[in-house]
């Protein structure tokens, strides 16, 4: 509510006689999104703190990862700023611009623990694949539990990042309405630009998430091959084939990405949200 009040106060100071309806909608959306980001941040920190001892990030690793996140965040921010300027023709006053910059920083802060979790998860998968080969024909129960934990981390990260980026896209769509109501030509801030924002964030999320998802699936099939090896003839007998099928089902790798849609929906959510919000009428 405090943040919503700041946005409304900025609008009143800018134009005491008329605070636009579109601005009020955007302010509400930004405030709700910010509250959601706080919960995303708290959830991400909880996930990191809940990691088992071998996977809790050390100080040196954490500092390096944070520095890398800052670089990536700055690069993406500069890219989006240049893209927005190139598409041009619109401008907001200093107050609104400052608020947008603050929101962008808050978004990156909220995403940080989930991005760190994905990087740690990728390291877990690679370590698991090495450990399975070294284990040989020993017990595979720890590896199965580890694969389950990795999948949960992938799903939760996908949902959290998808929610964060979707709210960012929604805010962009509502800001477009504010600009158009303020006199900016719809052609200079087109619906395609909103969709472009969604595509941009979808590509970023896919580049981070999909390699981990593919590595998890490959590790699952490697576990199946090690736990249920082929016979000398290369053709599994009936018992071995049945055991292999049960293990594949147990791990969940019998289903395609489409049939396990949560992670993929998280990746697609920025684009789907952008497509939906681009259809919002501008009143022009």
mmCIF file of C-alpha atoms in Angstrom:
data_model
loop_
_atom_site.group_PDB
_atom_site.id
_atom_site.type_symbol
_atom_site.label_atom_id
_atom_site.label_comp_id
_atom_site.label_asym_id
_atom_site.label_seq_id
_atom_site.Cartn_x
_atom_site.Cartn_y
_atom_site.Cartn_z
ATOM 1 C CA UNK A 1 0.000 0.000 0.000
ATOM 2 C CA UNK A 2 2.899 2.354 0.722
ATOM 3 C CA UNK A 3 4.322 1.704 -2.734
ATOM 4 C CA UNK A 4 0.895 2.221 -4.325
ATOM 5 C CA UNK A 5 0.620 5.523 -2.463
ATOM 6 C CA UNK A 6 4.017 6.614 -3.785
ATOM 7 C CA UNK A 7 2.951 5.898 -7.355
ATOM 8 C CA UNK A 8 -0.322 7.777 -6.957
ATOM 9 C CA UNK A 9 1.405 10.713 -5.261
ATOM 10 C CA UNK A 10 3.865 10.936 -8.126
ATOM 11 C CA UNK A 11 0.974 11.084 -10.574
ATOM 12 C CA UNK A 12 -0.850 13.755 -8.587
ATOM 13 C CA UNK A 13 2.266 15.918 -8.340
ATOM 14 C CA UNK A 14 2.793 15.504 -12.059
ATOM 15 C CA UNK A 15 -0.783 16.466 -12.939
ATOM 16 C CA UNK A 16 -2.883 17.592 -9.950
ATOM 17 C CA UNK A 17 -6.076 17.908 -12.002
ATOM 18 C CA UNK A 18 -6.081 14.511 -13.653
ATOM 19 C CA UNK A 19 -4.690 11.201 -12.555
ATOM 20 C CA UNK A 20 -5.396 8.814 -15.393
ATOM 21 C CA UNK A 21 -7.270 5.569 -14.935
ATOM 22 C CA UNK A 22 -4.523 3.723 -16.835
ATOM 23 C CA UNK A 23 -1.918 5.042 -14.414
ATOM 24 C CA UNK A 24 -3.981 3.823 -11.461
ATOM 25 C CA UNK A 25 -4.266 0.366 -13.062
ATOM 26 C CA UNK A 26 -0.519 0.255 -13.695
ATOM 27 C CA UNK A 27 0.208 1.413 -10.139
ATOM 28 C CA UNK A 28 -2.024 -1.308 -8.751
ATOM 29 C CA UNK A 29 -0.431 -3.927 -10.998
ATOM 30 C CA UNK A 30 3.083 -2.820 -10.038
ATOM 31 C CA UNK A 31 2.233 -2.922 -6.339
ATOM 32 C CA UNK A 32 0.657 -6.390 -6.532
ATOM 33 C CA UNK A 33 3.624 -7.575 -8.589
ATOM 34 C CA UNK A 34 6.056 -6.190 -6.021
ATOM 35 C CA UNK A 35 4.266 -8.044 -3.223
ATOM 36 C CA UNK A 36 4.459 -11.246 -5.295
ATOM 37 C CA UNK A 37 8.178 -10.659 -5.837
ATOM 38 C CA UNK A 38 8.714 -10.392 -2.072
ATOM 39 C CA UNK A 39 7.160 -13.828 -1.604
ATOM 40 C CA UNK A 40 9.240 -15.176 -4.516
ATOM 41 C CA UNK A 41 12.393 -13.794 -2.870
ATOM 42 C CA UNK A 42 11.514 -15.271 0.530
ATOM 43 C CA UNK A 43 10.736 -18.627 -1.076
ATOM 44 C CA UNK A 44 14.027 -18.645 -2.985
ATOM 45 C CA UNK A 45 16.064 -17.844 0.117
ATOM 46 C CA UNK A 46 14.233 -20.639 1.926
ATOM 47 C CA UNK A 47 15.117 -23.086 -0.851
ATOM 48 C CA UNK A 48 18.804 -22.161 -0.627
ATOM 49 C CA UNK A 49 18.848 -22.451 3.151
ATOM 50 C CA UNK A 50 17.105 -25.820 2.950
ATOM 51 C CA UNK A 51 19.788 -27.390 0.772
ATOM 52 C CA UNK A 52 21.672 -30.337 2.215
ATOM 53 C CA UNK A 53 25.115 -29.596 3.610
ATOM 54 C CA UNK A 54 27.146 -30.730 0.558
ATOM 55 C CA UNK A 55 25.207 -28.338 -1.650
ATOM 56 C CA UNK A 56 25.026 -25.257 0.545
ATOM 57 C CA UNK A 57 26.953 -22.578 -1.397
ATOM 58 C CA UNK A 58 30.264 -21.514 0.081
ATOM 59 C CA UNK A 59 31.192 -17.868 0.509
ATOM 60 C CA UNK A 60 33.604 -17.799 -2.449
ATOM 61 C CA UNK A 61 31.141 -19.549 -4.786
ATOM 62 C CA UNK A 62 28.327 -17.294 -3.608
ATOM 63 C CA UNK A 63 30.325 -14.111 -4.190
ATOM 64 C CA UNK A 64 31.304 -15.248 -7.688
ATOM 65 C CA UNK A 65 27.711 -16.200 -8.521
ATOM 66 C CA UNK A 66 26.361 -12.881 -7.227
ATOM 67 C CA UNK A 67 28.948 -10.986 -9.286
ATOM 68 C CA UNK A 68 27.915 -12.970 -12.356
ATOM 69 C CA UNK A 69 24.239 -12.229 -11.649
ATOM 70 C CA UNK A 70 25.014 -8.518 -11.389
ATOM 71 C CA UNK A 71 26.801 -8.591 -14.747
ATOM 72 C CA UNK A 72 23.941 -10.484 -16.395
ATOM 73 C CA UNK A 73 21.377 -8.175 -14.825
ATOM 74 C CA UNK A 74 23.190 -5.058 -15.998
ATOM 75 C CA UNK A 75 23.618 -6.487 -19.498
ATOM 76 C CA UNK A 76 19.929 -7.361 -19.796
ATOM 77 C CA UNK A 77 18.897 -3.985 -18.369
ATOM 78 C CA UNK A 78 21.117 -2.082 -20.791
ATOM 79 C CA UNK A 79 19.838 -4.175 -23.694
ATOM 80 C CA UNK A 80 16.207 -3.522 -22.792
ATOM 81 C CA UNK A 81 16.893 0.186 -22.258
ATOM 82 C CA UNK A 82 18.589 0.510 -25.653
ATOM 83 C CA UNK A 83 15.812 -1.479 -27.301
ATOM 84 C CA UNK A 84 13.164 0.732 -25.719
ATOM 85 C CA UNK A 85 14.991 3.887 -26.795
ATOM 86 C CA UNK A 86 15.451 2.596 -30.342
ATOM 87 C CA UNK A 87 11.773 1.838 -30.644
ATOM 88 C CA UNK A 88 11.360 5.338 -29.268
ATOM 89 C CA UNK A 89 8.826 8.079 -29.413
ATOM 90 C CA UNK A 90 7.738 7.893 -25.777
ATOM 91 C CA UNK A 91 9.000 9.401 -22.594
ATOM 92 C CA UNK A 92 8.080 9.372 -18.942
ATOM 93 C CA UNK A 93 8.945 11.950 -16.331
ATOM 94 C CA UNK A 94 11.829 11.432 -13.934
ATOM 95 C CA UNK A 95 9.607 10.116 -11.132
ATOM 96 C CA UNK A 96 8.069 7.324 -13.182
ATOM 97 C CA UNK A 97 11.437 6.456 -14.745
ATOM 98 C CA UNK A 98 12.999 6.152 -11.282
ATOM 99 C CA UNK A 99 10.170 3.922 -10.074
ATOM 100 C CA UNK A 100 10.561 1.677 -13.137
ATOM 101 C CA UNK A 101 14.301 1.373 -12.474
ATOM 102 C CA UNK A 102 13.622 0.477 -8.831
ATOM 103 C CA UNK A 103 11.130 -2.173 -9.932
ATOM 104 C CA UNK A 104 13.700 -3.627 -12.318
ATOM 105 C CA UNK A 105 16.263 -3.900 -9.519
ATOM 106 C CA UNK A 106 13.673 -5.511 -7.226
ATOM 107 C CA UNK A 107 12.876 -8.016 -9.958
ATOM 108 C CA UNK A 108 16.506 -9.052 -10.321
ATOM 109 C CA UNK A 109 16.868 -9.345 -6.541
ATOM 110 C CA UNK A 110 13.813 -11.601 -6.375
ATOM 111 C CA UNK A 111 15.123 -13.800 -9.194
ATOM 112 C CA UNK A 112 18.641 -14.106 -7.746
ATOM 113 C CA UNK A 113 18.103 -16.978 -5.264
ATOM 114 C CA UNK A 114 16.204 -19.033 -7.855
ATOM 115 C CA UNK A 115 18.918 -18.534 -10.456
ATOM 116 C CA UNK A 116 21.503 -19.571 -7.871
ATOM 117 C CA UNK A 117 19.387 -22.636 -7.089
ATOM 118 C CA UNK A 118 19.351 -23.621 -10.770
ATOM 119 C CA UNK A 119 23.117 -23.272 -11.033
ATOM 120 C CA UNK A 120 23.567 -25.411 -7.926
ATOM 121 C CA UNK A 121 21.072 -27.924 -9.337
ATOM 122 C CA UNK A 122 23.065 -28.176 -12.551
ATOM 123 C CA UNK A 123 26.188 -28.930 -10.516
ATOM 124 C CA UNK A 124 24.217 -31.571 -8.586
ATOM 125 C CA UNK A 125 23.211 -33.294 -11.818
ATOM 126 C CA UNK A 126 26.768 -33.350 -13.158
ATOM 127 C CA UNK A 127 28.096 -34.659 -9.848
ATOM 128 C CA UNK A 128 25.342 -37.285 -9.760
ATOM 129 C CA UNK A 129 26.239 -38.590 -13.224
ATOM 130 C CA UNK A 130 29.897 -38.956 -12.219
ATOM 131 C CA UNK A 131 28.952 -40.620 -8.939
ATOM 132 C CA UNK A 132 26.661 -43.160 -10.625
ATOM 133 C CA UNK A 133 29.427 -44.306 -12.939
ATOM 134 C CA UNK A 134 31.849 -44.644 -10.029
ATOM 135 C CA UNK A 135 29.239 -46.496 -7.978
ATOM 136 C CA UNK A 136 28.973 -49.282 -10.542
ATOM 137 C CA UNK A 137 26.445 -51.895 -9.454
ATOM 138 C CA UNK A 138 26.005 -50.598 -5.896
ATOM 139 C CA UNK A 139 22.808 -49.232 -4.375
ATOM 140 C CA UNK A 140 21.044 -46.694 -6.582
ATOM 141 C CA UNK A 141 18.556 -45.510 -3.943
ATOM 142 C CA UNK A 142 20.584 -42.349 -3.114
ATOM 143 C CA UNK A 143 20.755 -41.499 -6.824
ATOM 144 C CA UNK A 144 16.989 -41.912 -7.163
ATOM 145 C CA UNK A 145 16.393 -39.581 -4.220
ATOM 146 C CA UNK A 146 18.823 -37.085 -5.723
ATOM 147 C CA UNK A 147 17.023 -37.145 -9.077
ATOM 148 C CA UNK A 148 13.728 -36.515 -7.279
ATOM 149 C CA UNK A 149 15.265 -33.549 -5.447
ATOM 150 C CA UNK A 150 16.658 -32.155 -8.692
ATOM 151 C CA UNK A 151 13.272 -32.387 -10.403
ATOM 152 C CA UNK A 152 11.587 -30.559 -7.511
ATOM 153 C CA UNK A 153 14.196 -27.792 -7.731
ATOM 154 C CA UNK A 154 13.624 -27.487 -11.491
ATOM 155 C CA UNK A 155 9.849 -27.273 -11.098
ATOM 156 C CA UNK A 156 9.937 -24.747 -8.271
ATOM 157 C CA UNK A 157 12.526 -22.563 -10.008
ATOM 158 C CA UNK A 158 10.540 -22.635 -13.238
ATOM 159 C CA UNK A 159 7.321 -21.611 -11.509
ATOM 160 C CA UNK A 160 8.983 -18.871 -9.455
ATOM 161 C CA UNK A 161 10.883 -17.333 -12.368
ATOM 162 C CA UNK A 162 7.877 -17.714 -14.661
ATOM 163 C CA UNK A 163 5.694 -15.852 -12.148
ATOM 164 C CA UNK A 164 8.273 -13.104 -11.725
ATOM 165 C CA UNK A 165 8.771 -12.546 -15.452
ATOM 166 C CA UNK A 166 5.044 -12.756 -16.181
ATOM 167 C CA UNK A 167 4.278 -9.976 -13.709
ATOM 168 C CA UNK A 168 7.022 -7.904 -15.306
ATOM 169 C CA UNK A 169 5.428 -8.378 -18.717
ATOM 170 C CA UNK A 170 2.006 -7.457 -17.327
ATOM 171 C CA UNK A 171 3.459 -4.235 -15.907
ATOM 172 C CA UNK A 172 4.941 -3.446 -19.321
ATOM 173 C CA UNK A 173 1.558 -3.912 -20.990
ATOM 174 C CA UNK A 174 -0.168 -1.612 -18.505
ATOM 175 C CA UNK A 175 2.624 0.961 -18.870
ATOM 176 C CA UNK A 176 1.949 0.929 -22.600
ATOM 177 C CA UNK A 177 -1.643 1.931 -21.874
ATOM 178 C CA UNK A 178 -0.387 4.772 -19.649
ATOM 179 C CA UNK A 179 1.878 6.041 -22.426
ATOM 180 C CA UNK A 180 -0.858 5.884 -25.057
ATOM 181 C CA UNK A 181 -3.350 7.643 -22.799
ATOM 182 C CA UNK A 182 -0.735 10.341 -22.244
ATOM 183 C CA UNK A 183 -0.559 10.966 -25.996
ATOM 184 C CA UNK A 184 2.134 8.589 -27.224
ATOM 185 C CA UNK A 185 1.301 7.110 -30.609
ATOM 186 C CA UNK A 186 0.317 3.410 -30.418
ATOM 187 C CA UNK A 187 2.673 2.803 -33.339
ATOM 188 C CA UNK A 188 5.677 3.960 -31.308
ATOM 189 C CA UNK A 189 4.796 1.623 -28.433
ATOM 190 C CA UNK A 190 3.120 -1.227 -30.277
ATOM 191 C CA UNK A 191 1.559 -4.435 -29.025
ATOM 192 C CA UNK A 192 4.345 -6.280 -30.806
ATOM 193 C CA UNK A 193 6.836 -4.640 -28.487
ATOM 194 C CA UNK A 194 5.033 -6.065 -25.470
ATOM 195 C CA UNK A 195 5.102 -9.495 -27.122
ATOM 196 C CA UNK A 196 8.787 -8.921 -27.880
ATOM 197 C CA UNK A 197 9.433 -8.366 -24.169
ATOM 198 C CA UNK A 198 7.740 -11.682 -23.462
ATOM 199 C CA UNK A 199 9.792 -13.486 -26.106
ATOM 200 C CA UNK A 200 13.004 -11.921 -24.771
ATOM 201 C CA UNK A 201 12.353 -13.108 -21.224
ATOM 202 C CA UNK A 202 11.192 -16.523 -22.460
ATOM 203 C CA UNK A 203 14.484 -17.000 -24.333
ATOM 204 C CA UNK A 204 16.486 -15.943 -21.268
ATOM 205 C CA UNK A 205 14.601 -18.358 -19.014
ATOM 206 C CA UNK A 206 14.836 -21.188 -21.558
ATOM 207 C CA UNK A 207 18.596 -20.706 -21.903
ATOM 208 C CA UNK A 208 18.959 -21.092 -18.132
ATOM 209 C CA UNK A 209 16.412 -23.810 -17.418
ATOM 210 C CA UNK A 210 16.325 -26.175 -20.383
ATOM 211 C CA UNK A 211 19.986 -27.347 -20.130
ATOM 212 C CA UNK A 212 19.346 -28.365 -16.516
ATOM 213 C CA UNK A 213 16.104 -30.100 -17.534
ATOM 214 C CA UNK A 214 17.811 -32.028 -20.334
ATOM 215 C CA UNK A 215 20.722 -33.009 -18.071
ATOM 216 C CA UNK A 216 18.254 -34.324 -15.447
ATOM 217 C CA UNK A 217 16.517 -36.484 -18.053
ATOM 218 C CA UNK A 218 19.789 -37.826 -19.425
ATOM 219 C CA UNK A 219 20.948 -38.646 -15.895
ATOM 220 C CA UNK A 220 17.722 -40.559 -15.370
ATOM 221 C CA UNK A 221 18.288 -42.712 -18.448
ATOM 222 C CA UNK A 222 21.900 -43.301 -17.416
ATOM 223 C CA UNK A 223 20.666 -44.511 -14.033
ATOM 224 C CA UNK A 224 18.245 -46.906 -15.745
ATOM 225 C CA UNK A 225 21.033 -48.306 -17.926
ATOM 226 C CA UNK A 226 23.340 -48.820 -14.955
ATOM 227 C CA UNK A 227 20.679 -50.319 -12.697
ATOM 228 C CA UNK A 228 19.263 -52.660 -15.340
ATOM 229 C CA UNK A 229 22.171 -53.513 -17.675
ATOM 230 C CA UNK A 230 21.710 -55.444 -20.885
ATOM 231 C CA UNK A 231 22.471 -59.135 -21.050
ATOM 232 C CA UNK A 232 25.506 -60.496 -22.887
ATOM 233 C CA UNK A 233 23.428 -60.828 -26.041
ATOM 234 C CA UNK A 234 22.413 -57.186 -25.834
ATOM 235 C CA UNK A 235 18.742 -58.092 -25.542
ATOM 236 C CA UNK A 236 17.236 -57.727 -22.044
ATOM 237 C CA UNK A 237 15.325 -60.710 -20.693
ATOM 238 C CA UNK A 238 11.739 -60.413 -19.519
ATOM 239 C CA UNK A 239 12.588 -59.701 -15.888
ATOM 240 C CA UNK A 240 15.209 -57.089 -16.812
ATOM 241 C CA UNK A 241 12.840 -55.378 -19.261
ATOM 242 C CA UNK A 242 10.077 -55.243 -16.656
ATOM 243 C CA UNK A 243 12.473 -53.827 -14.048
ATOM 244 C CA UNK A 244 13.694 -51.227 -16.514
ATOM 245 C CA UNK A 245 10.148 -50.140 -17.317
ATOM 246 C CA UNK A 246 9.254 -49.840 -13.626
ATOM 247 C CA UNK A 247 12.342 -47.721 -12.943
ATOM 248 C CA UNK A 248 11.651 -45.449 -15.906
ATOM 249 C CA UNK A 249 8.117 -44.873 -14.606
ATOM 250 C CA UNK A 250 9.403 -44.339 -11.063
ATOM 251 C CA UNK A 251 11.820 -41.639 -12.193
ATOM 252 C CA UNK A 252 9.201 -39.974 -14.384
ATOM 253 C CA UNK A 253 11.367 -39.990 -17.486
ATOM 254 C CA UNK A 254 8.801 -42.091 -19.350
ATOM 255 C CA UNK A 255 6.870 -38.933 -20.010
ATOM 256 C CA UNK A 256 7.833 -36.286 -22.545
ATOM 257 C CA UNK A 257 8.315 -32.671 -21.557
ATOM 258 C CA UNK A 258 4.812 -31.978 -22.857
ATOM 259 C CA UNK A 259 3.353 -34.581 -20.505
ATOM 260 C CA UNK A 260 5.330 -33.081 -17.590
ATOM 261 C CA UNK A 261 4.343 -29.550 -18.417
ATOM 262 C CA UNK A 262 5.128 -27.550 -15.289
ATOM 263 C CA UNK A 263 8.728 -26.660 -16.168
ATOM 264 C CA UNK A 264 7.885 -25.948 -19.820
ATOM 265 C CA UNK A 265 4.860 -23.835 -18.851
ATOM 266 C CA UNK A 266 7.164 -21.822 -16.604
ATOM 267 C CA UNK A 267 9.433 -21.151 -19.581
ATOM 268 C CA UNK A 268 6.523 -20.254 -21.867
ATOM 269 C CA UNK A 269 4.679 -18.116 -19.301
ATOM 270 C CA UNK A 270 6.371 -14.775 -20.187
ATOM 271 C CA UNK A 271 5.408 -15.174 -23.849
ATOM 272 C CA UNK A 272 1.896 -16.432 -23.089
ATOM 273 C CA UNK A 273 1.358 -13.555 -20.662
ATOM 274 C CA UNK A 274 2.694 -11.044 -23.173
ATOM 275 C CA UNK A 275 0.410 -12.373 -25.881
ATOM 276 C CA UNK A 276 -2.614 -12.148 -23.586
ATOM 277 C CA UNK A 277 -1.833 -8.677 -22.208
ATOM 278 C CA UNK A 278 -1.046 -7.314 -25.677
ATOM 279 C CA UNK A 279 -4.749 -7.796 -26.416
ATOM 280 C CA UNK A 280 -5.766 -5.453 -23.600
ATOM 281 C CA UNK A 281 -7.640 -2.509 -25.162
ATOM 282 C CA UNK A 282 -5.874 0.830 -24.925
ATOM 283 C CA UNK A 283 -8.951 2.956 -25.221
ATOM 284 C CA UNK A 284 -7.454 4.775 -28.169
#
